[in-house]
Tab-separated table of C-alpha atoms in Angstrom:
chain	number	residue	atom	x	y	z
G	943	MET	CA	0.073	-0.042	-0.127
G	944	VAL	CA	1.100	3.525	-0.996
G	945	GLY	CA	-0.085	6.905	0.582
G	946	LEU	CA	0.101	10.209	-0.865
G	947	ALA	CA	0.544	13.195	1.629
G	948	GLN	CA	-1.099	16.509	0.195
G	949	PRO	CA	-0.185	19.407	3.186
G	950	ASN	CA	-1.741	21.761	1.546
G	951	VAL	CA	0.913	24.397	2.306
G	952	GLY	CA	1.752	26.882	-0.581
G	953	GLU	CA	4.745	29.103	-0.737
G	954	ALA	CA	3.260	32.077	0.700
G	955	GLU	CA	2.399	30.289	3.885
G	956	LEU	CA	5.868	28.681	4.214
G	957	HIS	CA	7.309	32.045	4.211
G	958	LEU	CA	5.273	32.883	7.201
G	959	ASN	CA	5.734	29.317	8.943
G	960	PRO	CA	8.404	27.398	7.965
G	961	GLN	CA	7.392	24.261	10.268
G	962	ALA	CA	3.928	24.286	8.572
G	963	SER	CA	4.447	21.781	6.149
G	964	VAL	CA	6.577	19.446	8.202
G	965	ARG	CA	3.922	19.272	10.659
G	966	THR	CA	1.396	18.407	8.956
G	967	LEU	CA	3.100	15.981	6.628
G	968	GLN	CA	4.401	13.714	9.543
G	969	GLU	CA	0.984	14.077	11.092
G	970	GLN	CA	-0.849	12.575	7.645
G	971	THR	CA	2.558	9.982	8.120
G	972	ALA	CA	1.305	8.717	10.859
G	973	SER	CA	-2.165	8.740	9.663
G	974	LEU	CA	-1.386	6.856	6.541
G	975	TYR	CA	0.928	4.429	8.133
G	976	SER	CA	-2.403	3.545	10.406
G	977	ARG	CA	-4.117	2.688	7.942
G	978	GLY	CA	-1.554	-0.084	6.508
G	979	ALA	CA	0.623	2.272	4.267
G	980	GLU	CA	4.118	0.768	3.399
G	981	LEU	CA	5.330	3.602	1.429
G	982	VAL	CA	4.337	7.435	1.786
G	983	ILE	CA	5.156	10.025	-0.557
G	984	TRP	CA	5.941	13.270	0.052
G	985	PRO	CA	5.543	16.655	-2.081
G	986	GLU	CA	8.419	18.570	-3.621
G	987	ALA	CA	10.348	20.289	-0.678
G	988	GLY	CA	8.252	18.907	1.990
G	989	PHE	CA	10.968	18.734	4.578
G	990	ASN	CA	12.110	22.634	4.447
G	991	ILE	CA	13.376	23.193	7.664
G	992	ARG	CA	16.833	21.377	7.882
G	993	PRO	CA	19.403	20.730	4.853
G	994	VAL	CA	19.961	17.031	4.361
G	995	TRP	CA	23.744	16.385	4.617
G	996	LYS	CA	24.908	13.394	3.043
G	997	GLY	CA	26.475	11.113	5.797
G	998	ASP	CA	23.913	12.456	8.422
G	999	SER	CA	22.558	9.378	10.382
G	1000	SER	CA	19.654	11.331	12.150
G	1001	ILE	CA	18.175	12.805	9.365
G	1002	GLY	CA	15.807	10.139	8.006
G	1003	LYS	CA	14.554	9.698	11.806
G	1004	ALA	CA	13.818	13.537	11.966
G	1005	ILE	CA	11.838	13.710	8.647
G	1006	GLN	CA	9.730	10.230	9.766
G	1007	GLY	CA	8.507	12.011	12.815
G	1008	GLY	CA	9.187	8.999	14.631
G	1009	VAL	CA	6.624	6.810	12.385
G	1010	PRO	CA	8.109	3.493	11.006
G	1011	VAL	CA	7.314	3.798	7.154
G	1012	ALA	CA	9.692	4.332	4.180
G	1013	LEU	CA	9.343	7.850	2.746
G	1014	ILE	CA	10.080	9.391	-0.997
G	1015	ALA	CA	10.433	13.182	0.278
G	1016	GLY	CA	11.275	16.377	-1.219
G	1017	VAL	CA	14.258	17.746	0.320
G	1018	ILE	CA	16.923	20.342	-0.049
G	1019	ARG	CA	20.505	18.532	-0.251
G	1020	VAL	CA	23.618	20.073	0.155
G	1021	ASP	CA	27.559	19.706	0.458
G	1022	GLN	CA	30.227	21.917	0.997
G	1023	LYS	CA	29.433	23.762	-2.206
G	1024	ASP	CA	26.547	22.988	-3.860
G	1025	THR	CA	22.400	22.521	-3.012
G	1026	TRP	CA	19.884	20.729	-4.821
G	1027	ASN	CA	16.270	20.278	-5.480
G	1028	SER	CA	16.072	16.768	-4.205
G	1029	ALA	CA	13.876	13.612	-3.415
G	1030	VAL	CA	15.541	11.125	-1.012
G	1031	ALA	CA	14.576	7.564	-0.240
G	1032	ILE	CA	14.006	6.793	3.589
G	1033	SER	CA	13.541	3.108	4.784
G	1034	LYS	CA	11.376	2.446	7.537
G	1035	ASP	CA	14.203	2.249	10.127
G	1036	GLY	CA	15.008	5.955	9.339
G	1037	THR	CA	17.847	5.320	7.429
G	1038	LEU	CA	18.559	7.479	4.334
G	1039	GLY	CA	19.510	5.960	0.917
G	1040	ASP	CA	19.124	6.787	-2.624
G	1041	HIS	CA	18.769	10.517	-3.935
G	1042	PHE	CA	17.513	12.147	-6.849
G	1043	ASP	CA	18.662	15.454	-7.583
G	1044	LYS	CA	16.046	18.101	-9.914
G	1045	ILE	CA	18.315	18.041	-13.783
G	1046	ASN	CA	15.902	20.640	-15.194
G	1047	LEU	CA	15.935	23.606	-13.249
G	1048	LEU	CA	13.206	26.376	-12.812
G	1049	ALA	CA	14.985	29.783	-14.881
G	1050	PHE	CA	14.609	32.663	-12.057
G	1051	GLY	CA	13.233	30.760	-9.737
G	1052	GLU	CA	16.073	27.968	-8.907
G	1053	TYR	CA	18.941	29.342	-11.374
G	1054	ILE	CA	19.638	32.612	-13.016
G	1055	PRO	CA	20.464	32.306	-16.677
G	1056	PHE	CA	24.167	32.937	-16.628
G	1057	GLY	CA	24.158	33.344	-13.289
G	1058	ASP	CA	27.367	31.267	-12.541
G	1059	TRP	CA	29.019	33.976	-15.150
G	1060	PHE	CA	28.145	37.144	-13.468
G	1061	PRO	CA	27.210	35.935	-9.687
G	1062	ILE	CA	26.314	39.695	-8.339
G	1063	VAL	CA	22.524	39.079	-10.195
G	1064	TYR	CA	21.519	36.628	-7.676
G	1065	GLN	CA	22.040	39.652	-5.284
G	1066	TRP	CA	19.821	41.504	-7.389
G	1067	SER	CA	17.264	38.698	-7.317
G	1068	PRO	CA	17.240	37.520	-3.784
G	1069	MET	CA	14.143	35.249	-4.057
G	1070	THR	CA	15.441	32.961	-6.605
G	1071	SER	CA	17.582	30.192	-5.447
G	1072	HIS	CA	20.799	29.284	-6.337
G	1073	LEU	CA	20.330	25.270	-7.240
G	1074	SER	CA	22.764	22.847	-8.761
G	1075	ARG	CA	21.808	20.455	-11.531
G	1076	GLY	CA	21.454	16.816	-10.967
G	1077	VAL	CA	23.469	14.670	-13.274
G	1078	SER	CA	21.585	11.412	-12.633
G	1079	THR	CA	18.594	9.549	-13.696
G	1080	ALA	CA	18.845	6.308	-11.805
G	1081	PRO	CA	15.922	5.190	-9.717
G	1082	LEU	CA	15.534	5.246	-5.932
G	1083	LYS	CA	15.730	1.770	-4.643
G	1084	LEU	CA	13.479	1.186	-1.426
G	1085	GLY	CA	13.807	-2.744	-0.722
G	1086	PRO	CA	13.349	-5.056	-4.007
G	1087	TRP	CA	11.604	-2.385	-5.811
G	1088	ARG	CA	13.036	0.629	-7.941
G	1089	PHE	CA	10.671	4.361	-8.542
G	1090	ALA	CA	11.867	6.528	-11.216
G	1091	THR	CA	11.658	9.778	-9.872
G	1092	PHE	CA	10.982	13.478	-11.698
G	1093	ILE	CA	10.509	16.620	-9.453
G	1094	CYS	CA	8.193	19.592	-10.648
G	1095	TYR	CA	7.343	19.579	-14.170
G	1096	GLU	CA	10.087	17.292	-15.140
G	1097	ASP	CA	7.156	14.698	-15.207
G	1098	ILE	CA	5.951	16.624	-18.359
G	1099	LEU	CA	9.202	15.801	-20.548
G	1100	PRO	CA	8.944	12.891	-22.299
G	1101	ALA	CA	12.324	12.598	-23.358
G	1102	LEU	CA	13.516	13.296	-19.647
G	1103	VAL	CA	11.284	10.336	-18.393
G	1104	ARG	CA	12.408	8.151	-20.943
G	1105	LYS	CA	15.789	8.110	-20.326
G	1106	THR	CA	15.080	7.741	-16.199
G	1107	MET	CA	13.136	4.452	-17.236
G	1108	GLU	CA	16.392	2.967	-18.957
G	1109	ASP	CA	18.061	-0.215	-17.587
G	1110	HIS	CA	20.555	1.650	-15.143
G	1111	GLY	CA	22.226	-1.554	-14.463
G	1112	GLN	CA	19.923	-2.765	-12.110
G	1113	GLY	CA	16.629	-2.766	-13.976
G	1114	ARG	CA	13.933	-1.267	-14.971
G	1115	ALA	CA	11.780	0.607	-12.503
G	1116	HIS	CA	8.769	-0.527	-11.032
G	1117	ALA	CA	6.706	2.672	-10.807
G	1118	MET	CA	7.120	6.160	-11.661
G	1119	VAL	CA	7.059	9.192	-8.959
G	1120	ASN	CA	6.600	13.016	-9.084
G	1121	LEU	CA	6.912	15.533	-6.340
G	1122	THR	CA	5.620	18.930	-7.037
G	1123	ASN	CA	4.793	22.075	-5.810
G	1124	ASP	CA	1.952	23.596	-8.189
G	1125	SER	CA	0.571	26.496	-5.804
G	1126	TRP	CA	2.584	29.186	-7.660
G	1127	TYR	CA	-0.127	28.623	-10.306
G	1128	GLY	CA	-3.453	30.283	-8.063
G	1129	ALA	CA	-6.252	29.570	-8.601
G	1130	GLY	CA	-6.421	28.614	-12.296
G	1131	HIS	CA	-6.319	25.214	-14.570
G	1132	GLU	CA	-3.043	24.806	-14.806
G	1133	GLN	CA	-2.797	22.121	-11.791
G	1134	GLU	CA	-5.246	20.700	-13.960
G	1135	GLN	CA	-3.520	20.510	-16.958
G	1136	HIS	CA	-0.074	19.511	-15.372
G	1137	LEU	CA	-1.664	16.519	-14.066
G	1138	GLN	CA	-2.979	15.357	-17.707
G	1139	LEU	CA	0.157	15.915	-19.286
G	1140	ALA	CA	1.826	13.891	-16.577
G	1141	ALA	CA	-0.676	10.856	-16.746
G	1142	LEU	CA	0.560	10.263	-20.460
G	1143	ARG	CA	4.180	9.181	-18.971
G	1144	SER	CA	2.465	6.076	-17.440
G	1145	ALA	CA	1.120	5.329	-20.826
G	1146	GLU	CA	3.923	5.388	-22.634
G	1147	HIS	CA	5.873	3.742	-19.976
G	1148	HIS	CA	2.722	1.259	-18.941
G	1149	ARG	CA	3.796	2.338	-15.264
G	1150	TRP	CA	1.620	3.388	-12.065
G	1151	LEU	CA	2.602	7.211	-11.466
G	1152	LEU	CA	2.533	8.129	-7.626
G	1153	ARG	CA	2.026	12.308	-7.753
G	1154	ALA	CA	2.185	13.774	-4.334
G	1155	THR	CA	2.400	18.301	-4.737
G	1156	SER	CA	1.870	20.802	-2.136
G	1157	THR	CA	-1.372	21.871	-2.907
G	1158	GLY	CA	-2.853	20.034	-5.002
G	1159	ILE	CA	-3.481	17.649	-7.341
G	1160	SER	CA	-2.114	14.940	-6.082
G	1161	ALA	CA	-3.206	11.543	-7.682
G	1162	PHE	CA	-2.283	7.699	-8.616
G	1163	VAL	CA	-2.470	7.162	-12.348
G	1164	ASP	CA	-2.564	3.621	-13.183
G	1165	ALA	CA	-0.438	1.778	-15.710
G	1166	THR	CA	-3.010	2.880	-18.722
G	1167	GLY	CA	-2.698	6.577	-17.857
G	1168	GLN	CA	-6.019	7.036	-16.145
G	1169	VAL	CA	-6.222	9.091	-13.051
G	1170	VAL	CA	-7.600	6.786	-10.767
G	1171	ARG	CA	-7.825	8.451	-7.054
G	1172	ARG	CA	-6.925	12.013	-6.693
G	1173	ILE	CA	-6.504	14.863	-3.984
G	1174	PRO	CA	-8.426	18.200	-5.131
G	1175	ALA	CA	-6.660	20.628	-5.363
G	1176	ASN	CA	-6.650	23.540	-2.647
G	1177	VAL	CA	-7.302	20.762	0.167
G	1178	ARG	CA	-5.294	19.147	3.068
G	1179	ASP	CA	-5.741	15.537	2.848
G	1180	THR	CA	-4.318	12.205	2.136
G	1181	ALA	CA	-5.034	9.282	-0.239
G	1182	LEU	CA	-3.984	5.323	0.096
G	1183	ALA	CA	-3.924	2.550	-2.909
G	1184	SER	CA	-2.632	-0.319	-3.864
G	1185	VAL	CA	0.081	0.030	-6.661
G	1186	PRO	CA	1.196	-3.259	-8.349
G	1187	MET	CA	5.232	-2.921	-9.324
G	1188	LEU	CA	5.251	-3.739	-12.613
G	1189	GLU	CA	8.135	-4.766	-14.702
G	1190	GLY	CA	8.420	-5.226	-18.972
G	1191	VAL	CA	9.661	-2.559	-21.808
G	1192	THR	CA	6.958	-0.653	-23.511
G	1193	LEU	CA	7.245	0.364	-27.616
G	1194	TYR	CA	7.906	3.645	-26.528
G	1195	GLU	CA	10.367	2.962	-24.777
G	1196	ARG	CA	12.511	1.067	-27.447
G	1197	TRP	CA	11.887	3.124	-30.458
G	1198	GLY	CA	10.777	7.142	-28.485
G	1199	ASP	CA	9.932	9.415	-30.723
G	1200	TRP	CA	10.926	8.018	-33.850
G	1201	PRO	CA	7.606	6.759	-35.251
G	1202	GLY	CA	5.870	9.728	-34.644
G	1203	TRP	CA	8.129	11.681	-36.711
G	1204	ALA	CA	7.902	8.838	-39.469
G	1205	SER	CA	4.435	9.115	-39.385
G	1206	SER	CA	4.201	13.148	-39.783
G	1207	ALA	CA	6.903	12.688	-42.532
G	1208	ALA	CA	4.755	10.250	-44.406
G	1209	LEU	CA	1.677	12.357	-44.084
G	1210	LEU	CA	4.041	15.197	-45.349
G	1211	GLY	CA	4.869	13.224	-48.331
G	1212	ILE	CA	0.851	12.323	-48.955
G	1213	ALA	CA	0.440	16.251	-48.997
G	1214	VAL	CA	2.994	17.160	-51.346
G	1215	ARG	CA	2.290	14.338	-53.477
G	1216	ALA	CA	-1.823	15.146	-53.677
G	1217	LEU	CA	-0.764	18.758	-54.468
G	1218	TRP	CA	1.606	18.132	-56.906
G	1219	THR	CA	-0.591	15.580	-58.773
G	1220	ARG	CA	-3.307	18.590	-58.905
G	1221	ARG	CA	-1.469	21.135	-60.356
G	1222	GLU	CA	-0.140	18.960	-62.894
G	1223	LYS	CA	-3.816	17.689	-63.424
G	1224	SER	CA	-4.669	22.086	-63.609
G	1225	LYS	CA	-2.025	21.922	-66.669
G	1226	ARG	CA	-3.711	19.181	-69.044
């Protein structure tokens, strides 16, 4: 059983009360664990009150808040020189495991273009983070299972998801996980659009998508791309589902986008031929 935790704490509230999200997520995790969850998914940067250092043996249990359940949690990960927007795997005994660092950073939110060449621009834009890009697309491992993981809008980038779903030497991922903060969108339709675009990845790879967001829409998407359970936007709630761990390779994973490009080229050829034939007939 997998649980999704949606704290409904957006950016504005986090600035006023940084611990609001963590307390809510830990309470939701305890509730999901009591209902049978073996794994709980937290949203992007859900644990925001303390950076995660490599080798910090206490951080896993600090994130769990005393609940002995496996987690995939959004954190800010650091070392001596770099900072990443990351997802970390935590075993039920609180051991910090694999991490995934966001690769496609948001311009002017997580970095400023050419900012490494002209560092002063970060002083002019104090609300912009100065994050480093991730380099690995390997899945997160928890026990015998592997989870292809994406952060924020990376779940709508087919090429990145396809690369993440490759066999990284230990077999392909059994499910996909997306950690997102969509509170930037406000009350528009963007949350629904983001979810529907992300659902296409499930159909392409025949894997369930486990999607946890800060303010919605959190959802379980089955291997055919159907949203089977959701937490609406702007509510504080949890969701629980039995998620099959799937295997196998899809045609899209083997062939990528070339059938689509080939079809487009064929249609273009048919159109050109039809125009040429019509033109030749008009000359007669």
